Structures are given as structure tokens and as C-alpha cells.
Amino acid sequence: MAKLILLTGLVLLLNAQIGSAYVLSCYFTNWGQYRPGLGRYKPDNIDPCLCTHLIYAFAGMTNNEIATIEWNDVTLYQSFNGLKNQNGELKTLLAIGGWNFGTAKFTAMVATPETRQTFINSVIKFLRQYEFDGLDFDWEYPGSRGSTPQDKALFTVLVKEMLAAFEQEAKQVNRPRLMVTAAVAAGLSNIESGYQISELGQYLDYFHVMTYDFHGSWEGYTGENSPLYKGPADTGSNVYFNIDYAMNYWKNNGAPAEKLIVGFPTYGHTFILSNPSNTAVGAPTSGAGPAGPYTRQAGFWAYYEICTFLNNGATQVWDAPQDVPYAYKGNEWLGYDNIKSFQIKAEWLKQNNFGGAMVWSLDLDDFTGTFCNQGKYPLITTLKNALGLQSASCKAPSKPIGPITAPPSSGGGSGSGSSGSGSSSGGSGFCAGKAGGLYPDPSDKNGFYNCVNGRTFLQHCQAGLVFDTSCSCCNWA
């Protein structure tokens, strides 16, 4: 009987470990601090109980050594890694590279055994000094975007040498080994030219597969940012541009399923429809949708900016073949994710035995809970719950997570933000000769002009809010 009880206990323990074995890696961006008003994001805004791994983006490189980029990175590192005091199970990694970093410095660094060793030594010293638990490579991408064909093999060599150095250092200092992970491509051509998949599978702790940006305004037609499956409009190479194909390609070519982490975007891509009456997936477009008032990048909205667009009368459509939504209003079209699509993708991830979810990024979810009326971090919380991640040792902060708590009279609970919708009044000429950006409407405190490539879009803040020129955002009056 005692043996049976012991065995039952062991089975329960194993099940508990298996049940909570998923990874939830969440990226923090060191430029979120520069967003205006309610969009501003710093390590103090992070809920330490939300994710299993936090990844700080980005570090750079100088003379083949890892280096800070922002003036206050060291201060931010301290706050970021201090979150482990509130969650003893939390792991933090430092990501190096990113899209804007390009490939030239990576190519130069991997070129010789000496330059690789210089880099590896600098990484160990840097990570230990600032109390990170590992390094996340974000080389976009080995073997393309100016990177040489031999970089595909040299990337494997680098990762192999780094793991060996991490193992040796861990023994010397009697501390847990530093982790080595990579953010990797989801597009077929970039995967083929960039990675020796089965070899990397032996050395990387995790592959953070960037299963988003499959479609955007650069293509000239509407498309979903992060579709789970291919859609009826997909022809040619577009049949590969979906999560299901990308993740299975990595797995079938030798990456262990438990090391493959599925990418989830907390943002969407926007388009200007060529013909506002054609709103289908694959409809012709004339360019990027207007920039959001907080993220301020044409063709791109954070989830909290998306909620404002939806709350202001956009038509929402469920794209059943691809298991993601889209929305449109006037000539603006948006491909995005919501709670439902995150839930479906998380269930698919579990059914396919992948290692977990990766989120780009913390600062693009509705982290204040002000805009979407779905609580704080609605998308990432959906993932946390779907993956069964509850940390016993975690102490959530008692202060509000967001920088500003909305007053009770928020007018319907959707909070501050621009409508994200607006009529194009290209003929009015307000934006002619003006730099892209947001300008107040002199005749209406609630309105503002969004200038995109000389074209004029008149937009409005939500009721009760005014356009604030000090932050170029909608604020409480």
C-alpha cells in the first residue's frame, strides 16, 4: 500500500512537472520607454508573474564584443533582472541583434576562431556582470540580407563554441549554466539559407520561431500577420507563410519539438485599401495604414491601439480558414490577433507538443488594461492560462502595473487612445509638404491630422479625450 501511495505521488509529481513544462518567453524592448503617455513602457511595467522567461531586446556589438545600445541600458538591466526577486523561477536573457542591427557585425564576428572567442568571452563577462541567465541570438538572418552563404555553417560553429564555453564557465564558478537561445526565421527561404537545423538542435536551448510578419503592407495586398494555416488566397510561395507550415518545417528537419517555441505577436499590420468596397484577404492595397498615436510606425498597431480602432466602429471578421481575425473601416484594413486566436494557437501548440510560446512583445499588449476592457496584458494572460503556467513562488507587485490608472469616468471602459480610424482627406492638402506624424486639428481639440507620405488623414480621440501635443497622443482633458 505504501508503495502504491509512493508511486501515485510520483506519477502526480511527474504530471505536474509535465503540465507546467511549457515555456512562455516574453520580449521587452528598450525603446518602449520613448513612447508617449500611456504607451510608455519600462521594466517597472512588467508583471514578474506573467512569463517564465523574459528577454531584453536589444544589445549591440562593438569590436566583436557585446555592448549596450541605449544610454540607460545598465539602469534598465538592474530593474529588469530585479524582477527575479519577486519570482524565484523567472529566467532572464539578453537578446543581441534585431532587424535594424543588420548582419554585417555578425558576419565579421563569426569569420575567425579568434573573433568568435573575443565575442564569447565578452558575453560571459557581460551576462554575469548584469545578472542575466543567458543570451538570445537575433541575427536576421544568417545567409541573407547581406550575410554570406558560409555564415549558415559559421552560425552553428558559434553556437556550439558558445555552449561549450558556457558549460566550462558554469563548472568553474559553480553556478547554473548560462542559456543559449535564438530568434529564428519563419519564412522558408530564410530558413533554408540560414540554419543547419538538426545541428543547431543539439546546441540551442530553445528556438524562438518568429511566426509573424508573414504579410504586411510591403506586399500590395491585404494579408494576415500571423495566420495559423494557409488561406484560400494563398498561391505560390505564400502557401508557406503560416505558423503550421513553419513550425512543422523546423520539426521535420531536425529541431526537437520541445525546443521549438511558437511566436505570438501582440500587434497587427495595417493597410490602405485601393478600393474600400473590396475588404477580402488578398484585396489590393496602396500602402501602409496610418501610424498609431503611441507606436508611431506606419502599417503597425499595438494591440491596445487595435482595441481603439475596434471600439470605434470597425467591422470585425473572423478568418475561419486561417484562425485569426481581421477588421476594416473606411479604407483602412487590419490583420491582427485577439484572445480567441491566441487561445486556438495555444491549443494547437499543445496538441503538436511544441515547447511553448514566445511573445513579441510585452509593451504592445494592453499592459495597462486601459484600452481593451479585458484586464491587464489580456493576450499574454490568455497564453499563460492556456499553457497552465502558475508560479507558486511568485509575488506580484502591489502597485498598479500601468504608468497611469484610468479615472473611473473612462466613458465606457475602453480608455484613452486615438480612434485609429479616420477619413482620408488627401485633397485638403493639410499634410502637403509636412513631415509624417500627428498634428492637432486647430478647429477641434478632440481631432488630429495623421500625415503619411504627404497624405492627410483626419482622426479623432475617444469621447472625453483631447489631442495632447506634448506627447502626440490622446490624453485625459
Coordinates of C-alpha atoms in Angstrom, one line a residue:
M1 CA 0.0 0.0 0.0
A2 CA 2.8 2.4 0.9
K3 CA 4.5 1.6 -2.4
L4 CA 1.2 2.3 -4.2
I5 CA 0.9 5.7 -2.5
L6 CA 4.5 6.5 -3.2
L7 CA 4.0 5.5 -6.9
T8 CA 0.8 7.5 -7.2
G9 CA 2.6 10.5 -5.7
L10 CA 5.5 10.1 -8.2
V11 CA 3.0 9.9 -11.1
L12 CA 1.3 13.1 -9.8
L13 CA 4.6 14.8 -9.4
L14 CA 5.6 13.8 -13.0
N15 CA 2.3 15.0 -14.3
A16 CA 2.6 18.3 -12.5
Q17 CA 6.1 18.8 -14.0
I18 CA 4.9 17.9 -17.5
G19 CA 1.9 20.1 -17.2
S20 CA 3.9 23.1 -16.2
A21 CA 6.8 22.4 -18.6
Y22 CA 5.8 24.9 -21.2
V23 CA 8.0 28.0 -21.8
L24 CA 6.5 31.4 -22.1
S25 CA 9.2 33.8 -23.4
C26 CA 8.3 37.4 -23.5
Y27 CA 10.4 40.1 -25.2
F28 CA 10.9 43.5 -23.6
T29 CA 12.1 46.4 -25.9
N30 CA 14.4 49.1 -24.7
W31 CA 12.8 51.7 -26.9
G32 CA 9.3 51.3 -25.4
Q33 CA 10.5 53.9 -22.9
Y34 CA 10.3 56.6 -25.6
R35 CA 6.6 56.1 -26.4
P36 CA 4.3 59.0 -25.3
G37 CA 1.7 59.0 -22.5
L38 CA 0.0 55.7 -21.7
G39 CA 2.3 53.9 -24.3
R40 CA 5.5 54.4 -22.3
Y41 CA 7.0 51.1 -21.1
K42 CA 9.8 50.3 -18.7
P43 CA 10.8 47.3 -16.6
D44 CA 8.6 48.6 -13.8
N45 CA 5.6 47.9 -16.0
I46 CA 6.5 44.2 -16.3
D47 CA 4.4 41.7 -14.3
P48 CA 7.1 39.3 -13.0
C49 CA 4.5 36.5 -12.7
L50 CA 3.4 36.6 -16.3
C51 CA 6.1 34.8 -18.2
T52 CA 8.6 32.0 -17.5
H53 CA 11.4 33.8 -19.5
L54 CA 11.9 37.5 -20.1
I55 CA 14.2 38.6 -23.0
Y56 CA 15.7 42.0 -23.1
A57 CA 15.9 43.4 -26.6
F58 CA 18.4 44.5 -27.7
A59 CA 22.1 44.6 -27.1
G60 CA 24.6 45.6 -29.8
M61 CA 28.2 44.9 -30.7
T62 CA 31.4 46.9 -30.8
N63 CA 34.8 45.5 -32.0
N64 CA 33.3 41.9 -31.8
E65 CA 32.2 42.4 -28.2
I66 CA 28.7 42.6 -26.8
A67 CA 27.7 46.2 -25.9
T68 CA 24.8 48.3 -24.7
I69 CA 22.8 50.4 -27.2
E70 CA 20.7 52.8 -25.1
W71 CA 22.1 55.4 -22.8
N72 CA 20.4 53.9 -19.8
D73 CA 20.6 50.2 -20.6
V74 CA 22.6 49.4 -17.4
T75 CA 19.9 51.1 -15.2
L76 CA 17.2 49.2 -17.1
Y77 CA 19.1 45.9 -16.7
Q78 CA 19.1 46.4 -12.9
S79 CA 15.3 46.9 -12.8
F80 CA 14.7 44.1 -15.4
N81 CA 16.8 41.5 -13.5
G82 CA 15.5 42.7 -10.2
L83 CA 12.2 41.2 -11.2
K84 CA 13.7 37.8 -10.2
N85 CA 13.4 38.9 -6.6
Q86 CA 9.6 38.7 -7.0
N87 CA 9.6 35.5 -9.0
G88 CA 12.3 33.0 -8.0
E89 CA 11.5 30.8 -11.0
L90 CA 11.9 33.6 -13.6
K91 CA 14.8 33.4 -16.1
T92 CA 16.1 36.5 -18.0
L93 CA 18.0 36.6 -21.3
L94 CA 19.7 39.3 -23.2
A95 CA 18.9 39.4 -27.0
I96 CA 21.6 40.7 -29.4
G97 CA 20.9 42.0 -32.8
G98 CA 17.4 42.6 -34.2
W99 CA 16.1 43.6 -37.7
N100 CA 17.6 47.1 -37.6
F101 CA 21.0 45.8 -36.4
G102 CA 21.5 44.1 -39.8
T103 CA 24.1 41.4 -40.5
A104 CA 27.5 43.0 -41.1
K105 CA 28.7 42.9 -37.5
F106 CA 27.6 39.3 -37.1
T107 CA 29.4 38.3 -40.3
A108 CA 32.6 40.0 -39.2
M109 CA 32.4 38.4 -35.7
V110 CA 31.9 34.8 -36.8
A111 CA 34.6 34.9 -39.5
T112 CA 37.5 33.6 -37.5
P113 CA 38.0 31.5 -34.3
E114 CA 39.7 34.5 -32.7
T115 CA 36.9 36.9 -33.3
R116 CA 34.3 34.3 -32.1
Q117 CA 36.4 33.8 -28.9
T118 CA 36.6 37.5 -28.3
F119 CA 32.8 37.7 -28.6
I120 CA 32.1 34.6 -26.4
N121 CA 34.4 35.9 -23.6
S122 CA 32.7 39.3 -23.7
V123 CA 29.3 37.7 -23.5
I124 CA 30.1 35.6 -20.4
K125 CA 31.6 38.5 -18.6
F126 CA 28.6 40.8 -19.6
L127 CA 25.8 38.4 -18.7
R128 CA 27.4 37.6 -15.3
Q129 CA 28.1 41.2 -14.5
Y130 CA 24.5 42.3 -15.2
E131 CA 22.9 39.1 -13.8
F132 CA 21.3 37.7 -17.0
D133 CA 20.7 33.9 -17.3
G134 CA 21.5 33.6 -21.0
L135 CA 21.9 35.0 -24.5
D136 CA 19.3 35.1 -27.3
F137 CA 20.8 35.4 -30.8
D138 CA 18.6 37.6 -33.0
W139 CA 20.6 37.5 -36.2
E140 CA 18.2 38.4 -39.0
Y141 CA 19.4 36.4 -40.9
P142 CA 22.5 34.2 -41.4
G143 CA 23.0 33.7 -45.1
S144 CA 20.7 36.5 -46.3
R145 CA 20.3 40.3 -46.1
G146 CA 23.9 40.8 -46.9
S147 CA 25.2 37.9 -44.8
T148 CA 27.4 35.5 -46.7
P149 CA 26.4 31.9 -47.6
Q150 CA 29.2 30.5 -45.3
D151 CA 27.5 32.3 -42.3
K152 CA 25.0 29.4 -42.3
A153 CA 27.6 27.0 -41.1
L154 CA 29.5 29.5 -39.1
F155 CA 26.4 30.3 -37.0
T156 CA 26.3 26.7 -36.0
V157 CA 30.0 26.8 -35.1
L158 CA 29.4 29.9 -33.0
V159 CA 26.5 28.4 -31.1
K160 CA 28.5 25.2 -30.5
E161 CA 31.5 27.0 -29.2
M162 CA 29.4 29.3 -27.0
L163 CA 27.6 26.3 -25.4
A164 CA 31.0 24.7 -24.7
A165 CA 32.3 27.9 -23.1
F166 CA 29.1 28.3 -21.1
E167 CA 29.4 24.7 -19.8
Q168 CA 33.0 25.2 -18.8
E169 CA 32.4 28.5 -17.1
A170 CA 29.5 27.0 -15.1
K171 CA 31.8 24.4 -13.7
Q172 CA 34.5 26.9 -12.9
V173 CA 32.2 29.3 -10.9
N174 CA 29.8 26.6 -9.6
R175 CA 26.7 28.3 -11.0
P176 CA 23.9 27.2 -13.3
R177 CA 25.0 27.2 -17.0
L178 CA 24.1 30.3 -19.0
M179 CA 21.4 29.5 -21.6
V180 CA 21.8 30.0 -25.3
T181 CA 18.7 30.5 -27.5
A182 CA 18.0 32.1 -30.9
A183 CA 15.2 34.0 -32.5
V184 CA 14.9 32.3 -35.9
A185 CA 13.2 32.9 -39.2
A186 CA 9.8 31.5 -40.1
G187 CA 9.9 32.3 -43.8
L188 CA 11.0 29.2 -45.9
S189 CA 13.7 30.9 -48.0
N190 CA 15.3 32.5 -44.9
I191 CA 15.3 29.2 -43.0
E192 CA 16.9 27.3 -45.9
S193 CA 19.7 29.8 -46.4
G194 CA 20.3 30.4 -42.7
Y195 CA 20.3 27.4 -40.5
Q196 CA 21.7 23.9 -40.1
I197 CA 18.6 22.8 -38.3
S198 CA 19.5 19.4 -36.8
E199 CA 23.0 20.5 -35.7
L200 CA 21.6 23.6 -34.0
G201 CA 19.0 21.4 -32.3
Q202 CA 21.9 19.8 -30.4
Y203 CA 23.3 23.1 -29.0
L204 CA 20.4 25.6 -28.6
D205 CA 18.3 25.5 -25.5
Y206 CA 15.3 27.0 -27.5
F207 CA 14.4 28.2 -30.9
H208 CA 12.2 31.3 -30.7
V209 CA 10.5 31.0 -34.1
M210 CA 9.3 34.4 -35.4
T211 CA 6.0 33.2 -36.8
Y212 CA 4.6 36.7 -37.6
D213 CA 5.2 39.4 -40.2
F214 CA 4.1 36.8 -42.8
H215 CA 2.1 39.5 -44.5
G216 CA 2.2 43.3 -44.4
S217 CA 1.7 46.5 -46.5
W218 CA 5.0 45.9 -48.4
E219 CA 3.2 43.2 -50.5
G220 CA 0.5 45.4 -52.1
Y221 CA -2.5 43.3 -50.9
T222 CA -4.1 42.5 -47.6
G223 CA -2.9 39.6 -45.6
E224 CA -2.8 38.2 -42.0
N225 CA 0.2 39.0 -39.8
S226 CA 0.3 35.6 -38.1
P227 CA -2.1 33.1 -39.7
L228 CA -2.2 29.6 -38.2
Y229 CA -2.9 27.9 -41.5
K230 CA -2.7 28.9 -45.2
G231 CA -5.7 30.6 -46.6
P232 CA -7.7 30.3 -49.9
A233 CA -6.0 33.4 -51.3
D234 CA -2.5 31.9 -50.8
T235 CA -0.7 30.9 -54.0
G236 CA 2.9 30.3 -54.9
S237 CA 5.4 30.7 -52.0
N238 CA 2.6 32.2 -49.9
V239 CA 1.4 28.7 -49.0
Y240 CA 4.4 28.5 -46.7
F241 CA 3.6 31.8 -44.9
N242 CA 1.8 30.4 -41.9
I243 CA 2.6 29.0 -38.4
D244 CA 1.6 25.4 -39.1
Y245 CA 3.9 25.1 -42.1
A246 CA 6.8 27.0 -40.5
M247 CA 6.8 25.1 -37.2
N248 CA 6.4 21.7 -38.8
Y249 CA 9.3 22.5 -41.2
W250 CA 11.6 23.2 -38.3
K251 CA 10.4 20.0 -36.6
N252 CA 10.6 17.8 -39.6
N253 CA 14.1 19.0 -40.4
G254 CA 15.6 18.0 -37.1
A255 CA 14.8 20.6 -34.4
P256 CA 13.4 18.8 -31.3
A257 CA 9.7 19.7 -30.8
E258 CA 10.3 20.5 -27.1
K259 CA 12.9 23.2 -28.1
L260 CA 10.6 24.8 -30.7
I261 CA 8.8 27.9 -29.3
V262 CA 5.9 29.4 -31.3
G263 CA 5.9 33.1 -31.9
F264 CA 2.8 35.2 -30.9
P265 CA 2.5 38.9 -32.0
T266 CA 0.8 41.4 -29.7
Y267 CA 0.4 43.7 -32.7
G268 CA -1.1 43.8 -36.1
H269 CA -0.3 45.1 -39.6
T270 CA -2.4 47.8 -41.3
F271 CA -3.1 48.6 -44.9
I272 CA -4.8 51.3 -47.0
L273 CA -7.3 49.6 -49.3
S274 CA -7.1 50.5 -53.0
N275 CA -10.9 50.0 -53.2
P276 CA -12.7 50.4 -49.8
S277 CA -15.5 48.1 -51.1
N278 CA -13.1 45.2 -51.5
T279 CA -12.2 44.2 -48.0
A280 CA -11.3 40.5 -48.5
V281 CA -8.0 38.8 -47.6
G282 CA -5.8 39.4 -50.7
A283 CA -7.6 42.7 -51.7
P284 CA -5.3 45.2 -53.4
T285 CA -3.7 47.9 -51.2
S286 CA -2.0 51.2 -51.9
G287 CA 0.3 51.3 -48.9
A288 CA 0.7 51.1 -45.1
G289 CA -2.1 52.3 -42.8
P290 CA -1.6 55.4 -40.7
A291 CA 0.8 55.2 -37.7
G292 CA -0.8 54.6 -34.3
P293 CA -0.6 57.6 -31.8
Y294 CA 1.7 55.6 -29.5
T295 CA 3.8 53.2 -31.6
R296 CA 4.1 55.9 -34.3
Q297 CA 5.0 53.5 -37.1
A298 CA 3.1 53.3 -40.4
G299 CA 1.5 50.0 -41.1
F300 CA 1.8 48.8 -37.5
W301 CA -0.5 49.0 -34.4
A302 CA 0.0 47.6 -30.9
Y303 CA -2.9 45.6 -29.6
Y304 CA -4.0 48.5 -27.4
E305 CA -4.2 50.7 -30.5
I306 CA -6.1 48.0 -32.3
C307 CA -8.7 47.9 -29.5
T308 CA -9.3 51.6 -30.0
F309 CA -9.9 51.0 -33.8
L310 CA -12.4 48.2 -33.0
N311 CA -14.2 50.2 -30.3
N312 CA -14.7 53.0 -32.8
G313 CA -16.9 51.1 -35.2
A314 CA -14.5 48.9 -37.3
T315 CA -16.1 45.8 -38.8
Q316 CA -14.6 42.7 -37.3
V317 CA -14.4 39.5 -39.4
W318 CA -13.2 36.0 -38.2
D319 CA -10.9 34.5 -40.9
A320 CA -12.0 30.9 -40.3
P321 CA -9.5 29.1 -42.7
Q322 CA -6.6 30.8 -41.0
D323 CA -8.0 31.0 -37.4
V324 CA -7.2 34.7 -37.0
P325 CA -9.4 37.9 -37.2
Y326 CA -9.2 40.9 -39.5
A327 CA -11.0 44.3 -39.3
Y328 CA -11.7 47.2 -41.6
K329 CA -13.2 50.7 -41.5
G330 CA -13.3 53.1 -44.5
N331 CA -10.1 52.5 -46.4
E332 CA -8.2 51.0 -43.5
W333 CA -7.6 47.3 -43.2
L334 CA -6.1 45.4 -40.3
G335 CA -4.7 41.9 -39.9
Y336 CA -4.2 41.0 -36.2
D337 CA -4.6 38.6 -33.3
N338 CA -7.1 38.6 -30.4
I339 CA -7.8 36.5 -27.3
K340 CA -9.7 33.9 -29.5
S341 CA -6.8 33.4 -31.9
F342 CA -4.3 33.2 -29.1
Q343 CA -6.4 30.6 -27.4
I344 CA -6.7 28.5 -30.6
K345 CA -3.0 28.7 -31.4
A346 CA -2.1 27.8 -27.8
E347 CA -4.3 24.6 -28.0
W348 CA -2.7 23.8 -31.4
L349 CA 0.8 24.3 -29.9
K350 CA 0.0 21.8 -27.1
Q351 CA -1.5 19.2 -29.5
N352 CA 1.7 19.3 -31.5
N353 CA 3.9 19.0 -28.5
F354 CA 5.9 22.2 -29.1
G355 CA 7.9 23.7 -26.2
G356 CA 5.9 26.8 -25.6
A357 CA 5.1 30.3 -26.7
M358 CA 7.2 33.4 -27.4
V359 CA 5.6 36.9 -27.4
W360 CA 6.7 39.9 -29.3
S361 CA 6.3 41.9 -27.2
L362 CA 5.3 42.9 -23.6
D363 CA 4.9 46.6 -24.4
L364 CA 2.4 46.0 -27.3
D365 CA -0.2 44.1 -25.3
D366 CA -2.7 46.2 -23.4
F367 CA -0.4 46.3 -20.4
T368 CA -2.3 49.0 -18.5
G369 CA -5.7 47.4 -19.2
T370 CA -6.9 50.9 -20.2
F371 CA -7.8 50.4 -23.8
C372 CA -9.4 46.9 -24.3
N373 CA -11.5 46.5 -21.2
Q374 CA -10.1 42.9 -20.9
G375 CA -7.8 43.4 -17.9
K376 CA -4.0 43.9 -17.9
Y377 CA -2.0 42.0 -20.5
P378 CA -5.1 40.3 -22.0
L379 CA -3.3 38.4 -24.8
I380 CA -0.3 37.3 -22.8
T381 CA -2.5 36.3 -19.8
T382 CA -4.5 34.1 -22.3
L383 CA -1.3 32.3 -23.2
K384 CA -0.3 31.9 -19.6
N385 CA -3.6 30.4 -18.6
A386 CA -3.8 28.2 -21.7
L387 CA -0.3 26.8 -21.0
G388 CA -1.2 26.2 -17.4
L389 CA 1.6 28.4 -16.0
Q390 CA 1.0 29.3 -12.4
S391 CA 4.1 30.2 -10.4
A392 CA 3.9 29.2 -6.7
S393 CA 6.8 31.3 -5.7
C394 CA 5.7 34.5 -7.5
K395 CA 4.9 37.7 -5.7
A396 CA 3.0 40.1 -8.0
P397 CA 3.7 43.8 -7.3
S398 CA 1.1 45.5 -5.2
K399 CA 1.3 48.8 -7.1
P400 CA -0.5 49.2 -10.4
I401 CA 1.4 47.8 -13.4
G402 CA 0.5 50.6 -15.7
P403 CA 2.0 54.1 -15.7
I404 CA -1.3 55.8 -15.3
T405 CA -4.5 54.4 -13.8
A406 CA -7.6 55.5 -15.8
P407 CA -10.1 57.5 -13.8
P408 CA -13.4 55.8 -13.1
S409 CA -15.2 58.0 -15.6
S410 CA -13.4 56.5 -18.5
G411 CA -16.5 56.6 -20.7
G412 CA -17.3 53.0 -21.4
G413 CA -14.1 51.5 -20.1
S414 CA -12.1 51.4 -23.3
G415 CA -9.9 54.1 -22.1
S416 CA -7.7 56.6 -23.8
G417 CA -6.3 56.4 -27.3
S418 CA -6.9 57.6 -30.8
S419 CA -9.7 56.1 -32.8
G420 CA -7.1 54.8 -35.2
S421 CA -9.8 55.4 -37.7
G422 CA -10.0 58.4 -39.9
S423 CA -11.2 59.7 -43.2
S424 CA -8.6 60.3 -45.9
S425 CA -8.8 63.9 -47.0
G426 CA -5.8 63.9 -49.3
G427 CA -7.3 66.7 -51.4
S428 CA -7.4 69.1 -48.4
G429 CA -3.7 69.5 -48.5
F430 CA -3.1 69.9 -44.8
C431 CA -0.2 67.4 -44.9
A432 CA 1.3 68.7 -48.2
G433 CA 5.0 69.4 -47.5
K434 CA 4.7 68.3 -43.9
A435 CA 6.8 65.6 -42.2
G436 CA 5.0 62.4 -41.4
G437 CA 3.4 62.4 -37.9
L438 CA 0.5 63.7 -35.9
Y439 CA -0.7 67.3 -35.8
P440 CA -3.5 69.0 -33.8
D441 CA -6.7 70.0 -35.6
P442 CA -6.9 73.7 -34.8
S443 CA -10.7 73.7 -35.0
D444 CA -11.3 70.6 -32.8
K445 CA -9.4 69.7 -29.6
N446 CA -10.7 66.1 -30.0
G447 CA -9.3 65.8 -33.6
F448 CA -5.9 65.5 -35.1
Y449 CA -4.3 65.1 -38.5
N450 CA -2.2 62.0 -39.2
C451 CA 0.2 62.7 -42.1
V452 CA 1.5 59.7 -44.0
N453 CA 3.7 60.4 -47.1
G454 CA 2.1 63.8 -47.6
R455 CA -1.4 62.3 -47.4
T456 CA -3.9 63.7 -44.9
F457 CA -5.9 61.5 -42.5
L458 CA -8.3 63.3 -40.1
Q459 CA -8.7 61.2 -36.9
H460 CA -10.4 61.7 -33.5
C461 CA -9.6 60.8 -29.9
Q462 CA -12.3 58.9 -28.0
A463 CA -15.0 60.8 -26.3
G464 CA -13.8 62.8 -23.3
L465 CA -10.2 62.8 -24.5
V466 CA -8.2 65.6 -26.3
F467 CA -5.2 65.5 -28.5
D468 CA -2.2 66.4 -26.4
T469 CA 0.7 67.9 -28.4
S470 CA 3.2 67.4 -25.6
C471 CA 3.0 63.6 -26.2
S472 CA 1.4 63.5 -29.6
C473 CA -1.2 61.3 -28.1
C474 CA -4.8 61.3 -26.8
N475 CA -5.0 62.2 -23.2
W476 CA -7.5 63.0 -20.4
A477 CA -8.7 66.5 -20.8

